[in-house]
Coordinates of C-alpha atoms in Angstrom, one line a residue:
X1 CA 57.6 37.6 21.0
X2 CA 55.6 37.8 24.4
X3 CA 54.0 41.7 23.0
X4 CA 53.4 39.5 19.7
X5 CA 51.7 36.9 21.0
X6 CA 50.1 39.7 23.8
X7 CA 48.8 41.2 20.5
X8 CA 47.1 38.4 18.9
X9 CA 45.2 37.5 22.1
X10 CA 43.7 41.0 22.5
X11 CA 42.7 40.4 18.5
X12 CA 41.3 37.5 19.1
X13 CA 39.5 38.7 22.6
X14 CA 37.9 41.1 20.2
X15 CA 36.9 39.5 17.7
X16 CA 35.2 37.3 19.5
X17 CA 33.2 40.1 21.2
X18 CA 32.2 42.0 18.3
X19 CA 30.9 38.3 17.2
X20 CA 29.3 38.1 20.4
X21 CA 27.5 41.8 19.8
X22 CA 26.7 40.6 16.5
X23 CA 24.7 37.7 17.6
X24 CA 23.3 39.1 20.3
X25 CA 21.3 41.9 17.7
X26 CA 20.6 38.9 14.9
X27 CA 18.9 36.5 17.8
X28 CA 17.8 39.4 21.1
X29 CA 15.8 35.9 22.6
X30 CA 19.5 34.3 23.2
X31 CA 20.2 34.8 26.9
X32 CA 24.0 35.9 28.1
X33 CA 24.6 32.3 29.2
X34 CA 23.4 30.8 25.4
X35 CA 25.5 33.4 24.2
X36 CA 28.8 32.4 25.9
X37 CA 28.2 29.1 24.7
X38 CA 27.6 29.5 21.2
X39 CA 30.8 32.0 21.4
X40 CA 33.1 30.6 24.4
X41 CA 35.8 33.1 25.9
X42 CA 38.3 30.0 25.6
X43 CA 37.5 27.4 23.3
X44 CA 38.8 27.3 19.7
X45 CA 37.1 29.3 17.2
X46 CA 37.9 29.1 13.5
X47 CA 36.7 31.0 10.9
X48 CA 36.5 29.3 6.9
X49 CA 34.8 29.8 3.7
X50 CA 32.2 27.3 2.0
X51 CA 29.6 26.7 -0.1
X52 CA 26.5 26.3 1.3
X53 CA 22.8 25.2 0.5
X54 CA 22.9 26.3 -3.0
X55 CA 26.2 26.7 -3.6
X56 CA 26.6 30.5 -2.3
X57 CA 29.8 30.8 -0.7
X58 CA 29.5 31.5 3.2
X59 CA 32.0 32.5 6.4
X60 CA 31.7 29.8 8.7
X61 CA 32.6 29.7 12.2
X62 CA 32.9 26.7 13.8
X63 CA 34.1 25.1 17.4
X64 CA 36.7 22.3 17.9
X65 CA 33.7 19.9 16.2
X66 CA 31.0 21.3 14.7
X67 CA 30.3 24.9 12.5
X68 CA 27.8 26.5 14.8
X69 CA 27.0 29.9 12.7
X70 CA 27.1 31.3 9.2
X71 CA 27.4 34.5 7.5
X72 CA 25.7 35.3 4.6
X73 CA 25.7 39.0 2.8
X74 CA 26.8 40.1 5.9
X75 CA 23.8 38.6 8.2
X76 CA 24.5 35.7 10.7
X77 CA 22.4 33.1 10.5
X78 CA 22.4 29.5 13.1
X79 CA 23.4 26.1 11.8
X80 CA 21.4 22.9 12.2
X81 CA 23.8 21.9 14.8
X82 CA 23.5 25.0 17.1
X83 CA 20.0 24.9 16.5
X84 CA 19.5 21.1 18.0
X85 CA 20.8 22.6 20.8
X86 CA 18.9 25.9 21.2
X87 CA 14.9 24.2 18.7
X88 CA 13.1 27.1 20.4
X89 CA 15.7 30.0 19.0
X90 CA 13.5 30.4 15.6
X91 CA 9.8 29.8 14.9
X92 CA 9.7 26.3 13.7
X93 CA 7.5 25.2 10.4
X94 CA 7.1 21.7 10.4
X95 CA 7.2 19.4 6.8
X96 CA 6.9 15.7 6.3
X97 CA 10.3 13.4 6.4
X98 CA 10.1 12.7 2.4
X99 CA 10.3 16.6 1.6
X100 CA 13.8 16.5 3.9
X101 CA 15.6 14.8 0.7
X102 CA 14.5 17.3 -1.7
X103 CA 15.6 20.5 0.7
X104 CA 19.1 19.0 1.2
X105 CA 19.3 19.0 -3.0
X106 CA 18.9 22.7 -3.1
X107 CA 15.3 22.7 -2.9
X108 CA 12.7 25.5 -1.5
X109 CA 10.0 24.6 0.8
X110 CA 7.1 25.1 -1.1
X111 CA 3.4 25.5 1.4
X112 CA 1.5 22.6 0.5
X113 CA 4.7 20.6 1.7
X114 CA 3.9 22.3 5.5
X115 CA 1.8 20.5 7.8
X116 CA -0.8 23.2 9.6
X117 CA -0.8 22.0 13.1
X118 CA -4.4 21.9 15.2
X119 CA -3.1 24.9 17.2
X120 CA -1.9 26.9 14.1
X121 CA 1.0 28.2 12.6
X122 CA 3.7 30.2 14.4
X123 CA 3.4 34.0 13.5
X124 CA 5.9 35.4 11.1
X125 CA 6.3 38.3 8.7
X126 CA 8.0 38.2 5.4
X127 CA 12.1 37.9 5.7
X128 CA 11.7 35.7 8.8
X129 CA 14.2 33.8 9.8
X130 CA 12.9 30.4 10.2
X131 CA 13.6 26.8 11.3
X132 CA 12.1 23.4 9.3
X133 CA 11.6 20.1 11.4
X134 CA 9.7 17.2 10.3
X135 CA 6.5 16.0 11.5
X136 CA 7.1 14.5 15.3
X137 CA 10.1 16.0 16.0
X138 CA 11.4 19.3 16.7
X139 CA 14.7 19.3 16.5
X140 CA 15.3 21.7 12.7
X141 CA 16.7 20.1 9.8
X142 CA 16.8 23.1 7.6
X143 CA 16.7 26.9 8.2
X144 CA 15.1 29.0 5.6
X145 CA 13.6 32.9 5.1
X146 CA 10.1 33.2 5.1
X147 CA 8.9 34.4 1.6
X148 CA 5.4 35.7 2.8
X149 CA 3.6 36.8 6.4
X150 CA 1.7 33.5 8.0
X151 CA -1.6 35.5 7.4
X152 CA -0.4 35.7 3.4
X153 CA 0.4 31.5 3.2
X154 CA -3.0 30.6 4.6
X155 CA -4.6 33.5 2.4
X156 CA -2.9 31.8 -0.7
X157 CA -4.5 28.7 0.6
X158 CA -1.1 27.2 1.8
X159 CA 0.2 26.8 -2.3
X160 CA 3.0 29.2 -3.4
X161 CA 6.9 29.2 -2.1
X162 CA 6.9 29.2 1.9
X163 CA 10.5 29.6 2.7
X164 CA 14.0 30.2 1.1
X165 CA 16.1 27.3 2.2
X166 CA 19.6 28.5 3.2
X167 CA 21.1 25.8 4.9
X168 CA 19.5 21.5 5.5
X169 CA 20.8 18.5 7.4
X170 CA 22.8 16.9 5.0
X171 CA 24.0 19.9 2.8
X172 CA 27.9 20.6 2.7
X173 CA 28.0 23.0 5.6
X174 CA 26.6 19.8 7.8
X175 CA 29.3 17.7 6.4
X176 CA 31.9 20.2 7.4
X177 CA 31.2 19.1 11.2
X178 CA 30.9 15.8 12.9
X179 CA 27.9 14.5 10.6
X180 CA 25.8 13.3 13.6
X181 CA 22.3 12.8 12.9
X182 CA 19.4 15.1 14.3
X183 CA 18.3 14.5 18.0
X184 CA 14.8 13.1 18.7
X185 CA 12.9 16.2 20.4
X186 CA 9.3 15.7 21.5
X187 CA 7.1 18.0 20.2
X188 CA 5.4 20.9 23.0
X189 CA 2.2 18.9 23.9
X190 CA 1.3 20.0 27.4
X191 CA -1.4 22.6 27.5
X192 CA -0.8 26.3 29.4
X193 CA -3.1 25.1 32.3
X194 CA -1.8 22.0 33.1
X195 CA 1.7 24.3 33.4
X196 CA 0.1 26.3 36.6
X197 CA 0.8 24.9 39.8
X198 CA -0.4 26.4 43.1
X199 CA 1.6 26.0 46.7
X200 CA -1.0 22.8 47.5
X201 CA 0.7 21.3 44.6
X202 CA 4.4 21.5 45.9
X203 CA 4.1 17.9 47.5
X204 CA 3.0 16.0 44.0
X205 CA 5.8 18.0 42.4
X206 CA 8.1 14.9 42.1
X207 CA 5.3 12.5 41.1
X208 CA 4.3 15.4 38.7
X209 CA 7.5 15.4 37.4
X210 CA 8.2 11.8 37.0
X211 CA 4.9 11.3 34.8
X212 CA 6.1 14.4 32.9
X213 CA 9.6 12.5 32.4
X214 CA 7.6 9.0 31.1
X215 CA 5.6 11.1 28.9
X216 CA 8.5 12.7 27.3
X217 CA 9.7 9.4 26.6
X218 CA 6.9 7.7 25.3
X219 CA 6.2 10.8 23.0
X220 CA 10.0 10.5 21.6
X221 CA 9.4 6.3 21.4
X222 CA 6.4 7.7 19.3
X223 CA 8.4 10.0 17.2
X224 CA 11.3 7.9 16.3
X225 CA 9.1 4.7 15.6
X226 CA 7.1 7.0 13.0
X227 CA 10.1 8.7 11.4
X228 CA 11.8 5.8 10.8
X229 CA 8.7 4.1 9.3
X230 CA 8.3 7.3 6.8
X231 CA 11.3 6.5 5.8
X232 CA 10.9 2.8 5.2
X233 CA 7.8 3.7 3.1
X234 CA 10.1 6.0 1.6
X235 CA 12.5 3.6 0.7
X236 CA 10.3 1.2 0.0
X237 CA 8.2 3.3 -2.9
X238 CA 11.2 4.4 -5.0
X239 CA 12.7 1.2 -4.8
X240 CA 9.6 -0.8 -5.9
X241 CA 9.0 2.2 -8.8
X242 CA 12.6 2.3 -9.9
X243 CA 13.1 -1.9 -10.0
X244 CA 10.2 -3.5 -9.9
X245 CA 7.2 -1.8 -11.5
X246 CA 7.0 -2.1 -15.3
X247 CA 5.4 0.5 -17.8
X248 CA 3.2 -2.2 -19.4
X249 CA 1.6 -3.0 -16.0
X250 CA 0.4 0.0 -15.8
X251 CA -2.4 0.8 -15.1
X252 CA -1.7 -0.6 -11.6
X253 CA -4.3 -1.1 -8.3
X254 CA -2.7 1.2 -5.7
X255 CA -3.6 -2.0 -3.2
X256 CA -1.6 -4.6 -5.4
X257 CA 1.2 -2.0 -5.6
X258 CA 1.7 -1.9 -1.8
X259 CA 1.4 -6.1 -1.7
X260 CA 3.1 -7.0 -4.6
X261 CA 5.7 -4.3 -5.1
X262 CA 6.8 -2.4 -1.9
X263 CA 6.3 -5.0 0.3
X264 CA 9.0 -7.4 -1.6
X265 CA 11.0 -3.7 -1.6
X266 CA 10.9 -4.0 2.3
X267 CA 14.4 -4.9 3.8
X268 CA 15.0 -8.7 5.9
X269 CA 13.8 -8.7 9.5
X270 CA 12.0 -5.0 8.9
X271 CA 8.0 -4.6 8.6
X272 CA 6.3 -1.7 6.8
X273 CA 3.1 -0.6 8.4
X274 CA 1.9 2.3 7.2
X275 CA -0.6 2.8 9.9
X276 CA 2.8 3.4 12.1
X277 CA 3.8 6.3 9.6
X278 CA 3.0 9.9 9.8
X279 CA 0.8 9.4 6.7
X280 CA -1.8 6.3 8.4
X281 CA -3.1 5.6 5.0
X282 CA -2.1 4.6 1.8
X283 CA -4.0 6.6 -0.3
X284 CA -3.0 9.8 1.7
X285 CA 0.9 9.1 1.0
X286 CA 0.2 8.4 -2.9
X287 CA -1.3 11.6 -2.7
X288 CA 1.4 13.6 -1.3
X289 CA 3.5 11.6 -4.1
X290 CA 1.5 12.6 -7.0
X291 CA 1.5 16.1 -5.6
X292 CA 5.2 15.9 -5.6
X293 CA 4.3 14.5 -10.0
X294 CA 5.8 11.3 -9.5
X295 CA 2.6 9.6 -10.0
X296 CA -0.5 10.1 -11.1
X297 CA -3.2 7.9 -9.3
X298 CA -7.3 7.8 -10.9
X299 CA -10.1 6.0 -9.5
X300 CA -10.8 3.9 -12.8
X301 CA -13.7 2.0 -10.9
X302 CA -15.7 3.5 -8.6
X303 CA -14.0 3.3 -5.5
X304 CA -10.9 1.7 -6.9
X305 CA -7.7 4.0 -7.0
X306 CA -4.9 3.1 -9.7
X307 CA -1.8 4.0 -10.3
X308 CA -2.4 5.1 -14.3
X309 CA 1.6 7.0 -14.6
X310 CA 5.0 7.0 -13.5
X311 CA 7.1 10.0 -14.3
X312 CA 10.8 7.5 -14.1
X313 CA 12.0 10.7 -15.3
X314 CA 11.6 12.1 -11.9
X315 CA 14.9 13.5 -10.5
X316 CA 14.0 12.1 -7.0
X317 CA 13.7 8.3 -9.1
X318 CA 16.5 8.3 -10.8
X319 CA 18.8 9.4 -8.1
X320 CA 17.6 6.8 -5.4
X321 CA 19.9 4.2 -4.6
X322 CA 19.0 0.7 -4.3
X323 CA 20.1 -0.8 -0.8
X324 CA 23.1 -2.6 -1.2
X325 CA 21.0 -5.6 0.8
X326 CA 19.0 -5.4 -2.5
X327 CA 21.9 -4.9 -5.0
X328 CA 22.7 -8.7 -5.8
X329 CA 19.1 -9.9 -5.9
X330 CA 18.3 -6.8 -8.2
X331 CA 21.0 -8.5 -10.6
X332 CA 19.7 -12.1 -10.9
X333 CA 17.1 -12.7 -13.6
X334 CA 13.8 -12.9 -12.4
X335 CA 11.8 -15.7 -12.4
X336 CA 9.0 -15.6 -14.8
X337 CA 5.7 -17.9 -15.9
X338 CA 4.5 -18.3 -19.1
X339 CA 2.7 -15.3 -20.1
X340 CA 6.3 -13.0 -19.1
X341 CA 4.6 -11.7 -15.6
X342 CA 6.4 -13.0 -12.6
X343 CA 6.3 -16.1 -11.0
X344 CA 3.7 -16.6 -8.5
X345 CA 4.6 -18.3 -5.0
X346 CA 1.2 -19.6 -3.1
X347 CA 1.7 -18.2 0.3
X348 CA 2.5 -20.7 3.3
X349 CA -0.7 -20.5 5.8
X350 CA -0.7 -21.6 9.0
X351 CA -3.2 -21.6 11.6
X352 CA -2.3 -20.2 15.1
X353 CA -4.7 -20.5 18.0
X354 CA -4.6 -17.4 20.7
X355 CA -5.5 -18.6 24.8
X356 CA -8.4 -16.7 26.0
X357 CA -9.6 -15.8 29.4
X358 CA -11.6 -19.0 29.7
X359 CA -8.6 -21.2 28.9
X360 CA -5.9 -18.9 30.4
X361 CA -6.0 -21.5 33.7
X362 CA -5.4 -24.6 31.5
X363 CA -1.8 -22.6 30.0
X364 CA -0.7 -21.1 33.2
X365 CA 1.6 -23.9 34.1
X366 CA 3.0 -23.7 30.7
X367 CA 3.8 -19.6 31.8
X368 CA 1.3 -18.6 28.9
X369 CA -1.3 -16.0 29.8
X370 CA -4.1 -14.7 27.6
X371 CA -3.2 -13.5 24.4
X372 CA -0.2 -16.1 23.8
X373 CA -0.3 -17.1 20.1
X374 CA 0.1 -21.2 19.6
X375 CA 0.9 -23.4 17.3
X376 CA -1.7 -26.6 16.9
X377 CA 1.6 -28.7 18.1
X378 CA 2.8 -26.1 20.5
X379 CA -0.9 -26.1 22.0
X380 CA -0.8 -30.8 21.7
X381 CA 2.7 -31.0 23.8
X382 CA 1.1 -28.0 26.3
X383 CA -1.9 -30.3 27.1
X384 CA 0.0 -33.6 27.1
X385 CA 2.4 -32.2 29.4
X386 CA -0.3 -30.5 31.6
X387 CA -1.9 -34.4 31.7
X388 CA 0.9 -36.2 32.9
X389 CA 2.2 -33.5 35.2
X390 CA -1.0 -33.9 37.1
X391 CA -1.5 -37.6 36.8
X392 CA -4.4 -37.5 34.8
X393 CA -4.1 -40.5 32.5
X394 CA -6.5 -43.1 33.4
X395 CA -5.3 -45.8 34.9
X396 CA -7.5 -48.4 33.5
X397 CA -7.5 -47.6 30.1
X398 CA -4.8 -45.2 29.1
X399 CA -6.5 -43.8 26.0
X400 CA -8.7 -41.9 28.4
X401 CA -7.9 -38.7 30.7
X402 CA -10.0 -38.0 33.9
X403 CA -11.5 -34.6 33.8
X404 CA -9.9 -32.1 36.8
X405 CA -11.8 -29.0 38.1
X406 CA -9.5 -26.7 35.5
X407 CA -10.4 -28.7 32.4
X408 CA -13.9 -29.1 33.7
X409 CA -14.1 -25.3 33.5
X410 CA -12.0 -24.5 30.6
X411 CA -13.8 -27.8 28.3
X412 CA -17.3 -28.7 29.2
X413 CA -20.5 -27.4 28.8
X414 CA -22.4 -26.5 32.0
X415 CA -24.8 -29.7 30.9
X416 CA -21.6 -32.0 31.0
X417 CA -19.8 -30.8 33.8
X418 CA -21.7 -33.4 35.8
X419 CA -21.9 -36.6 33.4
X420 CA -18.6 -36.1 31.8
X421 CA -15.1 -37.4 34.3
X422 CA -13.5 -38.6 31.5
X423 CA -12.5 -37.7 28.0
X424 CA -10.5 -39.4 24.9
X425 CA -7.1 -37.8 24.2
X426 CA -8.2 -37.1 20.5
X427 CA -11.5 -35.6 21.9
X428 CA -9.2 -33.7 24.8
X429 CA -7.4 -32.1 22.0
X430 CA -10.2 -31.4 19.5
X431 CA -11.9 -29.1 22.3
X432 CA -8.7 -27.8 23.5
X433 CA -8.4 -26.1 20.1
X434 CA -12.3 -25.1 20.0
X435 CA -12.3 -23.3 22.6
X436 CA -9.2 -21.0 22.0
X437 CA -9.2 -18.0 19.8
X438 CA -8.3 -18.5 16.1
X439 CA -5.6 -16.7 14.4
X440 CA -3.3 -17.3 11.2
X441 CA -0.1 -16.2 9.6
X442 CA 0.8 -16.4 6.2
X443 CA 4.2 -16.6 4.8
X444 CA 4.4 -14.8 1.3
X445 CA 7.4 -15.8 -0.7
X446 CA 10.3 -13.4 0.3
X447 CA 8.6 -11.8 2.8
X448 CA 8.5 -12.0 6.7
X449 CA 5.2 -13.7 8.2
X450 CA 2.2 -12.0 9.2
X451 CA 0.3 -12.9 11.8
X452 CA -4.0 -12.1 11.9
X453 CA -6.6 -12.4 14.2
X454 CA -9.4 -14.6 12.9
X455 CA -9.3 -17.8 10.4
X456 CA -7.9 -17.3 7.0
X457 CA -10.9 -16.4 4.5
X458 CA -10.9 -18.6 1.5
X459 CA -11.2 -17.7 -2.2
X460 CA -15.0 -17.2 -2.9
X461 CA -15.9 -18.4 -6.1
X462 CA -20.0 -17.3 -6.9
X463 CA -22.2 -17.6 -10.2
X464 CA -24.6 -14.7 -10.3
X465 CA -27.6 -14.1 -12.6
X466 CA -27.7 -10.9 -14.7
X467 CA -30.4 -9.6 -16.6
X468 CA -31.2 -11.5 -19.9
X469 CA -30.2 -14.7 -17.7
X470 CA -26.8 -14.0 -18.3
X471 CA -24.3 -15.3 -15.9
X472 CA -21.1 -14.1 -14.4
X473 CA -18.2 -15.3 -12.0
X474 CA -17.5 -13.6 -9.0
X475 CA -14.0 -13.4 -7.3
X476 CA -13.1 -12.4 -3.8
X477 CA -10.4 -12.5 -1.6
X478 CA -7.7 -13.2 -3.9
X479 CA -5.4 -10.1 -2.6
X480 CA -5.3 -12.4 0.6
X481 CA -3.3 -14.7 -1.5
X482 CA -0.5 -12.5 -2.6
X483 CA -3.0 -12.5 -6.0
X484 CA -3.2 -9.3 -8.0
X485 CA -7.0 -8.9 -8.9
X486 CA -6.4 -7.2 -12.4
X487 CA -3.6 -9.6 -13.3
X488 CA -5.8 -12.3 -12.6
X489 CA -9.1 -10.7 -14.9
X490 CA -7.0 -9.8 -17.2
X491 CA -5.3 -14.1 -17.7
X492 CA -9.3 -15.1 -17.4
X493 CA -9.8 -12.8 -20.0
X494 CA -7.6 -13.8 -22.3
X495 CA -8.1 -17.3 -21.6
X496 CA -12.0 -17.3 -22.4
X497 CA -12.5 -14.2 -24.1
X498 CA -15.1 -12.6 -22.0
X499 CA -15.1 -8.8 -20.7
X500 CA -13.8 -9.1 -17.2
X501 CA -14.2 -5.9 -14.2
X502 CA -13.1 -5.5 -11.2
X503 CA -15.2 -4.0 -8.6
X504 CA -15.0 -2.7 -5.1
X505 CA -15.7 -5.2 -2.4
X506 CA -19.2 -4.6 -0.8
X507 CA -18.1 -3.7 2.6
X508 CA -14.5 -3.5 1.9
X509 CA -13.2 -0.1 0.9
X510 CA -9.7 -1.4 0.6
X511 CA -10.7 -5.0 -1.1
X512 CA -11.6 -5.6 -4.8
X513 CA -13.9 -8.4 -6.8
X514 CA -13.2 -9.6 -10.1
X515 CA -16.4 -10.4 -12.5
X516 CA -16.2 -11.7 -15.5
X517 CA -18.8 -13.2 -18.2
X518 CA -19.7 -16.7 -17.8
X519 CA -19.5 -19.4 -16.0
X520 CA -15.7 -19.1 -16.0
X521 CA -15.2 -21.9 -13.2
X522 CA -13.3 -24.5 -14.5
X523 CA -10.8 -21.7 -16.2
X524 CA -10.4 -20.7 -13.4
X525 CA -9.7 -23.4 -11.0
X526 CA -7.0 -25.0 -13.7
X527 CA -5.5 -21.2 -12.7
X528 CA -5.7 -21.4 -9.0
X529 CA -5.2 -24.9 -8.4
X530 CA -2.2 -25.9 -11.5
X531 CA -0.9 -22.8 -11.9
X532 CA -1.0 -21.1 -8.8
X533 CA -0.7 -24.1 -7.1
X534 CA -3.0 -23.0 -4.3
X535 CA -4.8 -25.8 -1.9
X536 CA -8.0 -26.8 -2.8
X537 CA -8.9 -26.0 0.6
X538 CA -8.6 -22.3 0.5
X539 CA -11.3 -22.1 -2.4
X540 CA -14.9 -21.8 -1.9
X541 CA -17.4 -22.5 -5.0
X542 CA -15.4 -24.9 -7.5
X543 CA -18.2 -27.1 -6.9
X544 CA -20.3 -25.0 -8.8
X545 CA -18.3 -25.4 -12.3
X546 CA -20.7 -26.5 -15.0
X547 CA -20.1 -29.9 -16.4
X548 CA -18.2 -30.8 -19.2
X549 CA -19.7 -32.5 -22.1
X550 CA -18.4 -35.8 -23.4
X551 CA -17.4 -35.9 -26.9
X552 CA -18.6 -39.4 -28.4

């Protein structure tokens, strides 16, 4: 028994050093000490078959948790796992987050899916072994054989197959091990020279090293933040094409898709901000999605994208799944108005005042500096407070307040600081809110409230004259209202039977106008105002409707 089990050890001892030797010639930039990690003298090796990326069948060998290297026609090739562990073992090609679904579904990476960094792209020959990490992050989520030299992809102007995926996060050979998710790595950003240090710099070592340390972590703050906000907008877009959007909308402003459709598509207590995603803009992401022929987005207007067609067909549409969160809502009939579109909520507005440097002494006792965002009857109980905490009522007539240095400063006008000691508590309050900084939020229907710099712009009704002393309507701001633009022409239309445009903003590359024929007025505050139920207050120009004749 003991020359048995004597035997089986000295098996063992050698296969593991042949496996050793084998690595060591597949990967010559692994060092003897990353070598007796990724194949340990002691700890538990096992050796099994699977299927892999695309169903090939591999030899796996795998620790006590997680497979660390495969075999494949006889060539060894890393797992994701080992290579969160080792990122700089293979040259590393970097793709955006939404391309990560499609590789884990036996997808290639094709080259206009692979981001071209500022410093270019690593150097690699055809057959390559390469790693795949996503944009921010370089800890590999696939690993893949290059199909063509780097000076080949960028002669073929970056289209054409890249890489031969063998292995992604996800995939079955990931689910053999512990199924942990990939590490947040930051990418490489210091420059060669600020890597050289001289002996005068020994003694700022630490502090060098400390500042390296916070910049590390703010970059991986960065990283995360943005990864998890592509996939938000991922989530968000399939969700809102696969529920929500409707062929007969269609076509559909790319603006009123985003605040109509994906927002509502947005999960409770989560924000999507595409300026906070890897793709900053709107436009740029639809683009990368019609690349993918999901959609197909024109400029009908000049300057106004549209979405004009949806491909629901689309394998990566019909096998997202709708977050459970969502699942009951998506069951319950929707609410609808009269003409079979959705019902419309008017958002809930409410203005917000901001303390600014002049008025920062006046909140201080409160413990708000500048930039604390108030409500009116936050800022009313701040003040009254602040008044009777100083003993500033007047005495003699307790409808008054005498004026201290701090509101002196903070209220009055240099030409009043001398006639003025005393002020009404109505007048008190009135300048209180003058002299902070306006802001709003508004509350759309399902949605969390946003908060803006600035008062609210109302709905601008105009009357132009066109040639032939024609006249039309004009319609701005209504996509501040939760209002689709095109829905609305499109009612007016109807309504009066007048050709009706929509046009890009003046100024505004992102806003639209609506125009229609007419003096269309009085249709259209019956819409805004019955309908819509929208307060007059937040329309500008109904005055303007022409009056209505009296029949005798």
């Amino acid at each position: 028994d003991f020359a048995s089990a004597f035997y089986v050890a000295s098996q063992i001892c050698l296969y593991r050093r042949k496996l050793r030797t084998d690595v060591a010639a597949a990967f010559p930039a692994v060092s003897s000490e990353q070598l007796s990690e990724l194949v340990p003298n002691r700890e538990e090796l096992n050796v099994v078959k699977l299927y892999a990326h695309k169903g090939d069948a591999v030899t796996v060998y795998a620790n006590s948790r997680n497979p660390v290297l495969f075999e494949l026609e006889k060539t060894l090739y890393p797992t994701v796992y080992t290579l969160w562990s080792y990122p700089d073992l293979l040259p590393a090609f970097s793709t955006w987050p939404p391309v990560l679904q499609r590789l884990a579904g036996g997808a290639d990476l094709m080259l206009p899916g692979v981001m071209v960094p500022s410093c270019g792209l690593p150097q690699v020959q055809q057959g390559t072994l390469c790693a795949i990490t996503l944009v921010g992050n370089r800890a590999p989520v696939a690993v893949g054989v290059a199909t063509m030299s780097t000076a080949e992809m960028l002669a073929a102007g970056m289209k054409g197959k890249g890489f031969t995926v063998l292995h992604a996060y996800t995939d079955h050979l990931w689910g053999f091990g512990d199924k942990s998710y990939p590490p947040t790595i930051a990418p490489l950003v210091a420059e060669p020279a600020e890597l050289e240090s001289t002996d005068d710099d020994d003694k700022d070592e630490e502090g060098r090293d400390a500042l390296s340390l916070s910049a590390q972590r703010a970059v991986k703050n960065v990283c995360v933040s943005t990864e998890r906000m592509d996939e938000l907008l991922h989530q968000c877009f399939f969700h809102a094409l696969k529920c929500k959007v409707k062929k007969s909308e269609l076509p559909l402003l790319t603006s009123t898709f985003l605040r109509n459709y994906m927002f509502s598509c947005c999960p409770e207590g989560q924000q999507l901000d595409i300026k906070k995603s890897s793709y900053k803009k709107l436009s740029k992401f639809l683009q990368y999605m019609q690349q993918q022929k999901i959609i197909q987005v024109k400029e009908l207007n000049k300057g106004v994208e549209s979405i004009v067609h949806i491909d629901w067909k689309h394998s990566d549409i019909k096998s997202f799944v709708v977050p459970e969160v969502f699942s009951a809502v998506s069951t319950a009939p929707e609410s609808k108005c009269g003409d079979g579109e959705q019902l419309y909520h008017a958002p809930e507005i409410i203005p917000l005042y901001g303390v600014s440097t002049k008025m920062a002494p006046l909140f201080q006792e409160s413990g708000h500096k500048k930039g604390s965002i108030l409500s009116s009857s936050e800022v009313r109980n701040i003040i009254i407070s602040y008044v009777k905490t100083n003993e500033l009522v007047d005495e003699t007539n307790k409808n008054f307040v005498k004026v201290n240095p701090i509101l002196c400063d903070c209220l009055l006008d240099k030409w009043e600081q001398d006639e003025i000691s005393k002020l009404k508590w109505d007048d008190l309050l009135s300048r209180c809110l003058e002299q902070l900084q306006p802001y709003h939020q508004v509350t759309f229907f399902g949605h969390e409230p946003i908060v803006r710099k600035g008062n609210l712009d109302p709905i601008d009704i105009t009357i132009a004259q066109r040639s032939s002393n024609k006249k039309v309507t004009i319609i701005k701001n209504l996509e501040l209202y939760g209002l689709d633009p095109q829905l609305v022409a499109n009612t007016l239309q109807q309504r009066v039977q007048a050709s009706a445009t929509i046009n890009t903003l003046p100024g505004a590359k992102d806003r639209v106008q609506v125009q229609i024929q007419g003096n269309q007025i009085n249709h259209l505050a019956k819409l805004l105002l019955e309908e819509y139920q929208l307060h007059r207050k937040y329309i500008q120009g109904l005055e303007k409707a022409p009056k209505l004749s009296r029949k005798k």
